[in-house]
Amino acid sequence: MASVTQSFDAVVIGAGFSGLHMLKSLRDKLGLKVRVYESGETVGGTWYWNRYPGARCDSDAYIYCFTWDKQLLQEWEWSERYPEQDEILGYLEHVAKRHDLKRDIQFNTSVTGAEFDETTNLWTVRTDNGEEVTARYLIAAVGTLSATNMPQFKGLEKFKGKWYHTSRFPQTGVDFTNKRVGMVGTGATAVQAIPEIAQQAKQLTVFQRTANYCVPARNGKVDPEVIKARKADYEGIVKRIKESFFGQEHYFIPKSALETTAEEREREFDKMWDAGGFAFWLANYQDMFFSQKANDLCADYIKRKIRQTVKDPVIAEKLIPKGYAYGTKRQPLDTNYYETFNKENVRLIDAKTDGVIEEITETGIRAGGIVYPLDIIVFATGFDAMTGPLKALNLKGRGGRTLDQEWVDGPRTYLGISIAGFPNLFTITGPQSPSVLSNMPVSIEQHVEWITECIEAMRKTEKTTIEATRAAQDQWVGHVNEIVSATLMTSANSWYMSANIPGKPRAFLPYLGPEGVGGYKKKCDEIAANGYEGFQLA
Ligand code: NAP
């Protein structure tokens, strides 16, 4: 296809939550000419691709939505506490239609590369259908968990059955009826999918590498009176979540777990457990992420719950997490996850006790020397988080430098929104911003608003480029690492620590600021108010 050159004020990559909001904001607030590229056939991002059984949001829906459309906050009715993937996708479709966003989105188009031209101060963006366009601003709205991690299992090509990765599940779904299914992985995705697949499959074999601490989601219909009260208080809710630590209405207990009596602690733990959702993770004792002893008390409570729920003590023991602190891996929310292992048709193959996956054979998976016969394998093996989707864009900044060259020892950004040497590039919920440690829509909105105001300020002051200075970036990277090193987070082999991808430099990917999302927003706003401190404007 011949290349057609068009020029835009801004190119936005991705049409999920962040891309849709960015388009709305730049086009309708600032009047910019914007083109969005989206590799899917419609909007949705994460909610377009992740269609595995049981896929639903893990944050309460009343705050897992756009808060900039005040009228929609009042009008929209979620069917339950954590709606399923198709309902969230329907919501994003509705937003796109309501704000006439699709006319500026080119679907089924992936960005294959973008270069910053130092003579024109423009980005040249190339796509997989041969197009080449220029833009003053380039905004990566590619999501944090969109680059699939498909481990190179030996022998996969020989497998005679069918296999799927949860992040690229067929739109038509998969019929597991009467099938022998293998599930690889036990992260947040698998924890949602396993109970659903187990209801259909003849036999489900779960291959676990690391046991997870799961807490109950407690999904269900929300009391209409609660919905009414929330709608009446949306202004307050939005203010609170924006100023909160995690972008949620969850607050730590302002006390040490070690300074409470066993009875009081048990009461608090029961309360969080009964509330369900992220309460146990994000509204626990304030020293849970800092003190191993405090953490052990929280972990022990969950371990007791696992032992009470799983009838076979040998299976329960395999499901008990070992060797890392509670909460240092992303909290999976479960609906009958542990109960599922009581079913006759479900078995657990644990890497530590039964042996690791050695290869995929024609007929199944061989682990610990035994072949487990399978008709279907589902890989819930996660993502090359945060840096993966950005590196896949093949960006070239000043001097043709790539992110692979810049990020040899892990990501280096300023505020997670900008990268030194990559002028006018903005990364929504990028590495070293709170992003994945928060309720994503809150962090997305904060970045979109900040970027919009920044571009508006540049236009008013007739600046052509904005770029993080190396000094400010170095300081930010140091700050991110210093803060996290005071917590237990660095001890786990989590994707937060880049530990899930062989060869990925070990680095903490998000930002765990001392005052969370609220403190981070304050910092970003101060930087803007001080004439974009740490940035060079030209
Ligand atoms: P994940 O948390 O990275 O889990 C991947 C699983 O696959 C882990 O159990 C991992 O074991 C295992 N695994 C990876 N490579 C393997 C290998 N080579 N051999 C054997 N096992 C292997 O991925 P995920 O479950 O897809 O979740 C990723 C993130 O997506 C979550 O943390 C969450 O942020 C997000 N998510 C959100 C929602 C929601 O909000 N509704 C739902 C699902 C997921 P190890 O633990 O040993 O690495």
Coordinates of C-alpha atoms and ligand atoms in Angstrom, one line a residue:
M1 CA 0.0 0.0 0.0
A2 CA 1.4 3.4 -0.9
S3 CA 2.2 5.6 2.0
V4 CA -0.1 8.6 2.6
T5 CA 1.2 11.4 4.6
Q6 CA -1.1 13.4 6.8
S7 CA -0.3 15.7 9.6
F8 CA -2.1 15.9 13.0
D9 CA -1.6 17.9 16.1
A10 CA -1.6 14.8 18.1
V11 CA -1.5 11.0 17.5
V12 CA -2.9 8.9 20.3
I13 CA -2.0 5.2 20.4
G14 CA -4.8 3.0 21.8
A15 CA -8.5 3.4 22.3
G16 CA -9.1 2.0 25.7
F17 CA -10.1 4.0 28.7
S18 CA -7.0 6.3 28.3
G19 CA -7.1 6.8 24.6
L20 CA -10.8 7.6 24.5
H21 CA -10.5 10.2 27.2
M22 CA -7.3 11.7 25.7
L23 CA -9.1 12.0 22.3
K24 CA -12.1 13.7 23.9
S25 CA -10.0 16.1 25.8
L26 CA -7.6 17.1 23.1
R27 CA -10.2 17.3 20.4
D28 CA -13.2 18.8 22.3
K29 CA -11.4 20.9 24.9
L30 CA -8.4 22.1 22.9
G31 CA -9.7 21.8 19.4
L32 CA -6.7 19.8 18.2
K33 CA -6.7 17.6 15.1
V34 CA -6.2 14.2 16.6
R35 CA -5.8 10.7 15.1
V36 CA -6.1 7.6 17.3
Y37 CA -4.7 4.3 16.2
E38 CA -6.2 1.1 17.7
S39 CA -5.1 -2.4 16.8
G40 CA -8.5 -3.9 17.8
E41 CA -11.6 -3.7 15.7
T42 CA -13.3 -1.4 18.1
V43 CA -12.7 0.6 21.3
G44 CA -12.1 -1.0 24.7
G45 CA -8.4 -1.9 25.0
T46 CA -8.0 -4.4 27.8
W47 CA -11.8 -4.9 27.8
Y48 CA -11.8 -5.7 24.2
W49 CA -9.0 -8.3 24.3
N50 CA -9.5 -10.1 27.7
R51 CA -12.6 -12.2 27.1
Y52 CA -11.7 -15.3 29.1
P53 CA -14.5 -16.9 31.2
G54 CA -15.0 -14.9 34.4
A55 CA -13.3 -11.7 33.2
R56 CA -14.7 -8.9 35.2
C57 CA -13.3 -5.8 36.9
D58 CA -11.7 -6.0 40.3
S59 CA -12.6 -2.4 41.4
D60 CA -16.1 -1.5 42.4
A61 CA -17.8 -0.4 39.2
Y62 CA -19.1 2.9 40.7
I63 CA -15.5 4.1 40.6
Y64 CA -14.3 2.0 37.7
C65 CA -15.6 4.5 35.1
F66 CA -15.0 7.9 33.7
T67 CA -15.8 10.7 36.2
W68 CA -15.5 13.5 33.7
D69 CA -18.9 12.8 32.2
K70 CA -21.0 13.9 35.2
Q71 CA -24.3 13.2 33.5
L72 CA -23.3 9.7 32.6
L73 CA -22.3 9.0 36.2
Q74 CA -25.9 9.6 37.0
E75 CA -27.4 7.8 34.1
W76 CA -25.3 4.7 33.8
E77 CA -26.5 1.6 35.7
W78 CA -24.1 -1.2 36.4
S79 CA -25.7 -4.6 36.8
E80 CA -23.5 -5.7 39.7
R81 CA -20.6 -4.8 41.9
Y82 CA -17.9 -6.0 39.5
P83 CA -19.4 -6.2 36.0
E84 CA -18.2 -8.6 33.4
Q85 CA -16.0 -7.9 30.5
D86 CA -18.8 -7.5 27.9
E87 CA -20.6 -5.0 30.1
I88 CA -17.5 -2.8 30.6
L89 CA -16.9 -3.0 26.8
G90 CA -20.5 -2.0 26.3
Y91 CA -19.9 1.0 28.6
L92 CA -16.9 2.1 26.6
E93 CA -18.8 1.7 23.3
H94 CA -21.5 3.8 24.7
V95 CA -19.0 6.6 25.7
A96 CA -17.5 6.4 22.2
K97 CA -20.9 6.8 20.6
R98 CA -22.1 9.5 23.1
H99 CA -19.1 11.7 22.4
D100 CA -18.7 10.8 18.7
L101 CA -15.2 9.5 19.2
K102 CA -15.0 6.8 16.6
R103 CA -14.7 9.2 13.7
D104 CA -11.2 10.0 14.8
I105 CA -10.1 6.5 15.6
Q106 CA -8.6 4.2 13.0
F107 CA -9.3 0.6 14.0
N108 CA -7.4 -2.6 13.0
T109 CA -4.3 -0.5 12.8
S110 CA -1.1 -1.0 14.9
V111 CA 1.6 1.5 15.2
T112 CA 4.8 -0.1 14.1
G113 CA 7.3 2.7 14.8
A114 CA 7.6 6.4 15.5
E115 CA 10.6 8.7 15.2
F116 CA 11.2 12.2 16.5
D117 CA 12.5 14.5 13.8
E118 CA 14.9 17.0 15.4
T119 CA 14.7 19.4 12.5
T120 CA 10.9 19.8 12.4
N121 CA 10.2 18.9 16.0
L122 CA 7.5 16.5 14.8
W123 CA 6.9 12.8 15.3
T124 CA 6.6 10.6 12.3
V125 CA 4.3 7.7 13.1
R126 CA 4.2 4.5 11.0
T127 CA 1.4 1.9 11.0
D128 CA 1.2 -1.7 9.9
N129 CA -0.9 -0.8 6.9
G130 CA 1.8 1.3 5.4
E131 CA 0.6 4.7 6.5
E132 CA 3.0 7.4 7.6
V133 CA 1.7 10.5 9.4
T134 CA 3.3 13.3 11.4
A135 CA 2.2 14.8 14.7
R136 CA 3.4 17.4 17.1
Y137 CA 2.4 15.4 20.1
L138 CA 2.6 11.6 20.5
I139 CA 0.5 10.1 23.3
A140 CA 1.0 6.4 24.3
A141 CA -2.4 5.2 25.6
V142 CA -1.3 1.6 25.2
G143 CA -2.2 0.4 28.7
T144 CA 0.0 -1.3 31.2
L145 CA -1.0 -4.9 30.7
S146 CA -1.4 -5.2 27.0
A147 CA 1.8 -7.0 25.8
T148 CA 1.0 -10.7 26.2
N149 CA 3.6 -12.9 28.0
M150 CA 3.5 -16.2 26.2
P151 CA 6.4 -18.2 27.7
Q152 CA 8.4 -20.3 25.2
F153 CA 7.3 -23.8 26.4
K154 CA 9.2 -26.5 24.7
G155 CA 7.0 -28.6 22.3
L156 CA 4.0 -26.3 22.1
E157 CA 4.0 -26.6 18.3
K158 CA 3.5 -30.4 18.7
F159 CA 0.3 -30.1 20.8
K160 CA -2.6 -31.7 18.9
G161 CA -5.3 -30.0 20.9
K162 CA -6.3 -26.3 21.0
W163 CA -4.6 -23.7 23.1
Y164 CA -5.4 -20.1 24.0
H165 CA -3.9 -17.2 25.9
T166 CA -6.4 -15.5 28.2
S167 CA -5.4 -12.0 26.8
R168 CA -6.3 -13.1 23.2
F169 CA -9.3 -15.2 23.8
P170 CA -11.6 -16.0 20.8
Q171 CA -14.5 -13.6 20.5
T172 CA -16.8 -16.5 20.0
G173 CA -15.7 -18.0 23.4
V174 CA -14.5 -21.6 23.9
D175 CA -16.7 -24.6 24.6
F176 CA -15.0 -26.6 27.4
T177 CA -17.9 -29.1 27.7
N178 CA -16.6 -32.6 28.1
K179 CA -13.0 -31.4 27.6
R180 CA -9.9 -32.1 29.6
V181 CA -8.5 -28.6 30.1
G182 CA -5.1 -27.5 31.4
M183 CA -4.7 -24.1 33.0
V184 CA -1.2 -22.6 33.2
G185 CA -0.9 -19.9 35.8
T186 CA -2.6 -18.9 39.0
G187 CA -2.5 -15.0 38.9
A188 CA -5.5 -12.7 39.0
T189 CA -6.7 -13.8 35.6
A190 CA -6.6 -17.5 36.3
V191 CA -8.2 -17.0 39.7
Q192 CA -11.2 -15.5 37.8
A193 CA -11.2 -18.1 35.1
I194 CA -10.6 -21.4 37.0
P195 CA -14.0 -21.6 38.8
E196 CA -15.8 -20.8 35.6
I197 CA -14.0 -23.4 33.5
A198 CA -14.2 -26.0 36.2
Q199 CA -18.0 -25.8 35.9
Q200 CA -17.9 -26.8 32.3
A201 CA -14.8 -29.0 31.8
K202 CA -14.8 -32.8 32.2
Q203 CA -11.5 -32.3 34.0
L204 CA -9.5 -29.2 34.8
T205 CA -5.8 -29.5 35.6
V206 CA -4.3 -26.4 37.1
F207 CA -0.5 -25.9 36.8
Q208 CA 0.6 -23.6 39.6
R209 CA 4.1 -22.1 39.8
T210 CA 3.5 -19.8 42.8
A211 CA 0.5 -20.0 45.1
N212 CA -1.3 -16.7 45.5
Y213 CA -3.0 -15.1 48.4
C214 CA -6.6 -14.8 47.2
V215 CA -9.4 -12.9 49.0
P216 CA -13.1 -13.0 48.3
A217 CA -14.5 -10.6 45.7
R218 CA -18.1 -10.8 47.1
N219 CA -19.7 -9.9 43.8
G220 CA -23.4 -9.4 43.6
K221 CA -26.2 -6.9 43.1
V222 CA -25.6 -3.6 44.8
D223 CA -28.4 -2.5 47.1
P224 CA -30.5 0.2 45.3
E225 CA -30.3 2.4 48.3
V226 CA -26.5 2.3 48.2
I227 CA -26.6 3.1 44.5
K228 CA -28.9 6.1 45.2
A229 CA -26.7 7.4 47.9
R230 CA -23.6 7.1 45.8
K231 CA -25.2 8.9 42.9
A232 CA -26.2 11.7 45.3
D233 CA -22.6 11.9 46.6
Y234 CA -20.6 11.5 43.3
E235 CA -18.9 14.9 43.8
G236 CA -17.7 13.8 47.2
I237 CA -16.7 10.4 45.9
V238 CA -14.7 11.8 43.0
K239 CA -12.9 14.2 45.3
R240 CA -12.1 11.4 47.8
I241 CA -10.8 8.9 45.2
K242 CA -8.6 11.6 43.5
E243 CA -7.0 12.5 46.9
S244 CA -6.8 8.9 48.2
F245 CA -3.8 6.6 48.3
F246 CA -5.0 4.0 45.8
G247 CA -7.8 5.8 43.8
Q248 CA -10.3 3.8 45.9
E249 CA -12.4 4.5 48.9
H250 CA -10.0 2.3 51.0
Y251 CA -7.9 3.7 53.8
F252 CA -5.3 2.0 55.9
I253 CA -6.0 1.4 59.6
P254 CA -3.9 4.1 61.1
K255 CA -2.2 1.7 63.5
S256 CA 0.3 -1.0 63.7
A257 CA -1.0 -4.6 63.4
L258 CA 1.5 -5.4 66.2
E259 CA 0.0 -2.9 68.6
T260 CA -3.4 -4.5 68.7
T261 CA -4.8 -7.4 70.7
A262 CA -5.4 -10.7 68.9
E263 CA -9.1 -10.2 69.4
E264 CA -9.2 -6.7 67.9
R265 CA -7.1 -7.8 65.0
E266 CA -9.4 -10.8 64.3
R267 CA -12.4 -8.5 64.3
E268 CA -10.8 -6.1 61.9
F269 CA -9.6 -8.9 59.6
D270 CA -13.1 -10.5 59.7
K271 CA -14.6 -7.1 58.7
M272 CA -12.3 -6.7 55.7
W273 CA -12.8 -10.3 54.7
D274 CA -16.6 -9.9 54.8
A275 CA -16.5 -6.6 52.9
G276 CA -14.7 -8.4 50.1
G277 CA -12.8 -6.8 47.3
F278 CA -9.6 -4.9 47.9
A279 CA -10.4 -4.1 51.5
F280 CA -8.1 -6.7 53.0
W281 CA -5.3 -5.5 50.7
L282 CA -5.7 -1.8 50.8
A283 CA -7.5 -1.0 54.0
N284 CA -5.4 -3.2 56.3
Y285 CA -3.0 -2.1 59.1
Q286 CA -0.7 0.6 57.9
D287 CA 2.5 -1.3 58.6
M288 CA 1.4 -4.3 56.5
F289 CA 3.6 -3.4 53.6
F290 CA 6.6 -2.4 55.8
S291 CA 6.9 -4.8 58.7
Q292 CA 7.4 -8.6 58.0
K293 CA 5.9 -9.3 61.4
A294 CA 2.8 -7.3 60.8
N295 CA 2.5 -8.8 57.3
D296 CA 2.8 -12.3 58.8
L297 CA -0.3 -11.7 60.9
C298 CA -2.4 -10.7 57.8
A299 CA -0.9 -13.6 55.8
D300 CA -1.7 -16.1 58.6
Y301 CA -5.3 -15.1 58.5
I302 CA -5.6 -15.9 54.8
K303 CA -3.7 -19.2 55.3
R304 CA -6.2 -20.2 57.9
K305 CA -9.1 -19.4 55.6
I306 CA -7.5 -21.6 52.9
R307 CA -7.1 -24.5 55.3
Q308 CA -10.7 -24.1 56.4
T309 CA -12.0 -24.0 52.8
V310 CA -10.0 -26.7 51.0
K311 CA -11.0 -30.1 52.3
D312 CA -7.9 -32.1 51.3
P313 CA -5.1 -30.9 53.6
V314 CA -2.5 -31.9 51.0
I315 CA -4.1 -29.7 48.3
A316 CA -4.6 -26.9 50.9
E317 CA -0.9 -27.0 51.7
K318 CA 0.0 -26.6 48.0
L319 CA -2.3 -23.6 47.8
I320 CA -0.7 -21.9 50.8
P321 CA 1.6 -19.2 49.6
K322 CA 5.2 -19.5 50.7
G323 CA 8.3 -17.4 50.6
Y324 CA 7.0 -13.9 49.9
A325 CA 5.0 -11.3 51.9
Y326 CA 1.3 -10.9 51.6
G327 CA 0.2 -8.1 49.2
T328 CA 3.5 -7.9 47.4
K329 CA 2.0 -9.6 44.3
R330 CA -1.2 -8.1 42.8
Q331 CA -4.2 -9.2 44.9
P332 CA -6.4 -11.6 43.0
L333 CA -10.1 -11.4 43.9
D334 CA -11.8 -14.8 44.0
T335 CA -15.3 -16.2 43.6
N336 CA -15.2 -19.8 44.8
Y337 CA -11.5 -20.2 43.8
Y338 CA -10.4 -22.3 46.8
E339 CA -13.8 -24.1 46.8
T340 CA -13.1 -25.2 43.2
F341 CA -10.2 -27.3 44.4
N342 CA -12.8 -29.4 46.4
K343 CA -14.4 -30.5 43.1
E344 CA -13.8 -34.1 41.9
N345 CA -13.0 -32.9 38.3
V346 CA -10.2 -30.4 39.4
R347 CA -6.6 -31.3 40.2
L348 CA -3.7 -29.1 41.1
I349 CA -0.2 -29.7 39.8
D350 CA 2.2 -27.6 41.9
A351 CA 5.6 -26.8 40.5
K352 CA 7.3 -27.1 44.0
T353 CA 5.8 -30.4 45.1
D354 CA 4.8 -32.1 41.8
G355 CA 7.4 -30.7 39.5
V356 CA 7.7 -27.9 37.0
I357 CA 6.3 -27.9 33.5
E358 CA 9.0 -29.6 31.4
E359 CA 7.3 -29.6 28.0
I360 CA 4.1 -29.7 26.0
T361 CA 3.7 -32.9 24.2
E362 CA 1.3 -34.0 21.4
T363 CA -1.2 -35.0 24.0
G364 CA -0.8 -32.7 26.9
I365 CA 1.6 -31.2 29.4
R366 CA 4.5 -33.0 31.0
A367 CA 5.4 -31.8 34.5
G368 CA 7.6 -33.6 37.0
G369 CA 8.0 -36.5 34.6
I370 CA 4.2 -37.2 34.2
V371 CA 2.2 -36.3 31.1
Y372 CA -1.2 -34.9 31.9
P373 CA -3.5 -35.6 28.9
L374 CA -5.4 -32.5 27.7
D375 CA -7.7 -31.4 24.9
I376 CA -7.3 -27.7 25.5
I377 CA -4.6 -25.6 27.2
V378 CA -5.4 -22.1 28.6
F379 CA -2.3 -20.0 29.3
A380 CA -3.0 -17.3 31.9
T381 CA 0.6 -16.4 32.0
G382 CA 0.2 -12.6 32.1
F383 CA 2.0 -9.7 30.5
D384 CA 5.2 -8.0 29.9
A385 CA 3.9 -5.3 32.1
M386 CA 4.2 -1.5 31.7
T387 CA 7.5 -1.4 29.7
G388 CA 6.4 -4.1 27.2
P389 CA 3.7 -2.1 25.4
L390 CA 5.9 1.0 25.2
K391 CA 8.9 -0.9 23.8
A392 CA 6.7 -2.6 21.2
L393 CA 6.0 0.8 19.7
N394 CA 9.6 1.0 18.4
L395 CA 10.0 4.7 19.4
K396 CA 13.1 6.6 18.4
G397 CA 13.8 9.8 20.2
R398 CA 16.7 12.3 19.8
G399 CA 19.7 10.8 18.0
G400 CA 17.6 7.8 17.0
R401 CA 17.8 6.4 20.6
T402 CA 15.4 3.6 21.4
L403 CA 13.7 2.6 24.7
D404 CA 15.7 -0.6 24.6
Q405 CA 18.9 1.5 24.7
E406 CA 17.5 4.0 27.3
W407 CA 16.0 1.3 29.6
V408 CA 18.8 -1.3 29.8
D409 CA 18.5 -1.5 33.6
G410 CA 14.8 -0.9 33.8
P411 CA 12.5 2.0 33.0
R412 CA 13.7 5.6 33.4
T413 CA 11.0 8.2 33.2
Y414 CA 10.1 11.6 34.8
L415 CA 6.8 11.2 36.7
G416 CA 6.0 8.2 34.5
I417 CA 4.6 10.6 32.0
S418 CA 7.7 11.7 30.1
I419 CA 11.0 10.3 29.0
A420 CA 14.2 12.4 28.6
G421 CA 15.3 12.4 24.9
F422 CA 11.7 11.8 23.7
P423 CA 10.2 15.3 23.3
N424 CA 6.4 15.8 23.2
L425 CA 5.9 12.1 24.0
F426 CA 3.5 11.5 26.9
T427 CA 2.9 8.1 28.4
I428 CA -0.5 7.7 30.1
T429 CA 0.0 5.6 33.3
G430 CA 3.5 4.9 32.3
P431 CA 6.2 3.2 34.4
Q432 CA 7.1 5.0 37.6
S433 CA 3.7 6.5 38.0
P434 CA 1.0 5.1 40.4
S435 CA -0.9 3.5 37.6
V436 CA -1.2 -0.3 38.3
L437 CA -1.1 0.4 42.1
S438 CA -4.3 2.4 41.8
N439 CA -7.8 2.2 40.5
M440 CA -6.8 2.7 36.8
P441 CA -9.5 5.1 35.7
V442 CA -8.5 7.6 38.4
S443 CA -4.8 7.6 37.4
I444 CA -5.8 7.7 33.7
E445 CA -7.9 10.8 34.3
Q446 CA -5.2 12.5 36.3
H447 CA -2.7 12.0 33.5
V448 CA -5.1 13.0 30.7
E449 CA -6.0 16.2 32.5
W450 CA -2.3 17.0 33.2
I451 CA -1.3 16.3 29.6
T452 CA -4.2 18.4 28.3
E453 CA -3.2 21.3 30.5
C454 CA 0.4 21.0 29.6
I455 CA -0.3 21.1 25.9
E456 CA -2.7 24.0 26.4
A457 CA 0.0 25.9 28.3
M458 CA 2.5 25.2 25.6
R459 CA 0.2 26.6 22.9
K460 CA -0.5 29.7 24.9
T461 CA 3.2 30.4 25.5
E462 CA 4.1 29.3 21.9
K463 CA 6.4 26.5 23.0
T464 CA 7.1 23.8 20.4
T465 CA 8.6 21.1 22.6
I466 CA 8.5 19.8 26.1
E467 CA 11.0 17.3 27.4
A468 CA 12.1 15.9 30.7
T469 CA 15.6 16.8 31.7
R470 CA 18.0 14.0 32.4
A471 CA 18.7 15.5 35.9
A472 CA 15.0 15.5 36.8
Q473 CA 14.5 12.0 35.4
D474 CA 17.5 10.7 37.4
Q475 CA 16.1 12.2 40.5
W476 CA 12.6 10.8 39.9
V477 CA 14.0 7.3 39.3
G478 CA 16.1 7.5 42.5
H479 CA 13.0 8.6 44.4
V480 CA 10.8 5.8 43.0
N481 CA 13.4 3.2 44.0
E482 CA 14.2 4.7 47.4
I483 CA 10.6 4.6 48.4
V484 CA 9.9 1.1 47.4
S485 CA 13.1 -0.2 48.9
A486 CA 11.7 0.7 52.3
T487 CA 8.7 -1.7 51.7
L488 CA 8.4 -5.5 51.4
M489 CA 7.4 -5.1 47.7
T490 CA 11.0 -5.7 46.4
S491 CA 11.2 -9.2 48.0
A492 CA 8.6 -10.8 45.7
N493 CA 9.1 -12.3 42.3
S494 CA 6.1 -10.3 41.0
W495 CA 5.4 -8.6 37.7
Y496 CA 5.6 -5.4 39.6
M497 CA 9.3 -6.2 40.1
S498 CA 9.6 -7.3 36.4
A499 CA 10.4 -10.8 37.6
N500 CA 7.8 -12.6 35.5
I501 CA 9.7 -12.2 32.2
P502 CA 13.0 -14.1 31.8
G503 CA 15.8 -11.6 31.2
K504 CA 13.8 -8.5 32.1
P505 CA 16.0 -6.3 34.3
R506 CA 14.7 -6.5 37.9
A507 CA 13.1 -3.1 38.6
F508 CA 10.0 -2.0 40.4
L509 CA 7.6 -0.7 37.6
P510 CA 5.0 1.5 39.2
Y511 CA 5.4 4.3 41.8
L512 CA 4.4 3.7 45.4
G513 CA 4.5 7.3 46.5
P514 CA 4.4 8.2 50.2
E515 CA 1.0 9.7 49.8
G516 CA -0.2 7.5 46.9
V517 CA -2.3 8.8 44.1
G518 CA -3.4 12.0 45.9
G519 CA 0.2 13.0 46.8
Y520 CA 1.4 12.2 43.3
K521 CA -1.3 14.4 41.7
K522 CA -0.3 17.2 44.1
K523 CA 3.3 16.8 43.0
C524 CA 2.5 16.8 39.3
D525 CA 0.3 19.9 39.7
E526 CA 3.0 21.7 41.6
I527 CA 5.5 20.9 38.9
A528 CA 3.1 22.4 36.3
A529 CA 2.4 25.5 38.5
N530 CA 6.2 26.1 38.8
G531 CA 6.5 26.4 35.0
Y532 CA 7.0 22.7 34.4
E533 CA 9.9 22.2 36.7
G534 CA 12.3 19.4 35.6
F535 CA 11.2 19.9 32.0
Q536 CA 12.8 21.8 29.2
L537 CA 10.4 23.9 27.1
A538 CA 11.6 25.2 23.8
Ligands
NAP1 P1 0.1 -12.8 36.3 O1 -0.4 -12.2 37.5 O2 1.4 -12.4 35.8 O3 0.0 -14.3 36.5 C1 0.6 -15.2 35.5 C2 0.6 -16.6 36.1 O4 1.3 -17.4 35.2 C3 1.4 -16.7 37.4 O5 0.8 -17.6 38.2 C4 2.7 -17.1 36.9 O6 3.5 -17.8 37.9 C5 2.4 -18.1 35.8 N1 3.4 -18.2 34.9 C6 4.0 -17.3 34.1 N2 5.0 -17.8 33.4 C7 5.0 -19.1 33.6 C8 5.8 -20.2 33.2 N3 6.8 -20.0 32.3 N4 5.6 -21.4 33.7 C9 4.6 -21.6 34.6 N5 3.8 -20.6 35.1 C10 4.0 -19.4 34.6 O7 -0.9 -12.5 35.0 P2 -2.5 -12.4 35.1 O8 -3.1 -13.3 36.0 O9 -2.9 -12.3 33.7 O10 -2.7 -11.0 35.7 C11 -1.9 -9.9 35.3 C12 -2.5 -8.6 35.9 O11 -3.7 -8.3 35.1 C13 -3.0 -8.7 37.3 O12 -2.0 -8.7 38.2 C14 -4.0 -7.5 37.3 O13 -3.3 -6.3 37.5 C15 -4.5 -7.5 35.9 N6 -5.8 -8.2 36.0 C16 -6.9 -7.4 36.3 C17 -8.1 -8.0 36.4 C18 -9.2 -7.1 36.8 O14 -9.0 -6.0 37.3 N7 -10.4 -7.5 36.7 C19 -8.3 -9.3 36.2 C20 -7.2 -10.1 35.8 C21 -6.0 -9.5 35.7 P3 4.4 -16.9 39.0 O15 3.5 -16.3 39.9 O16 5.3 -17.9 39.5 O17 5.1 -15.9 38.1

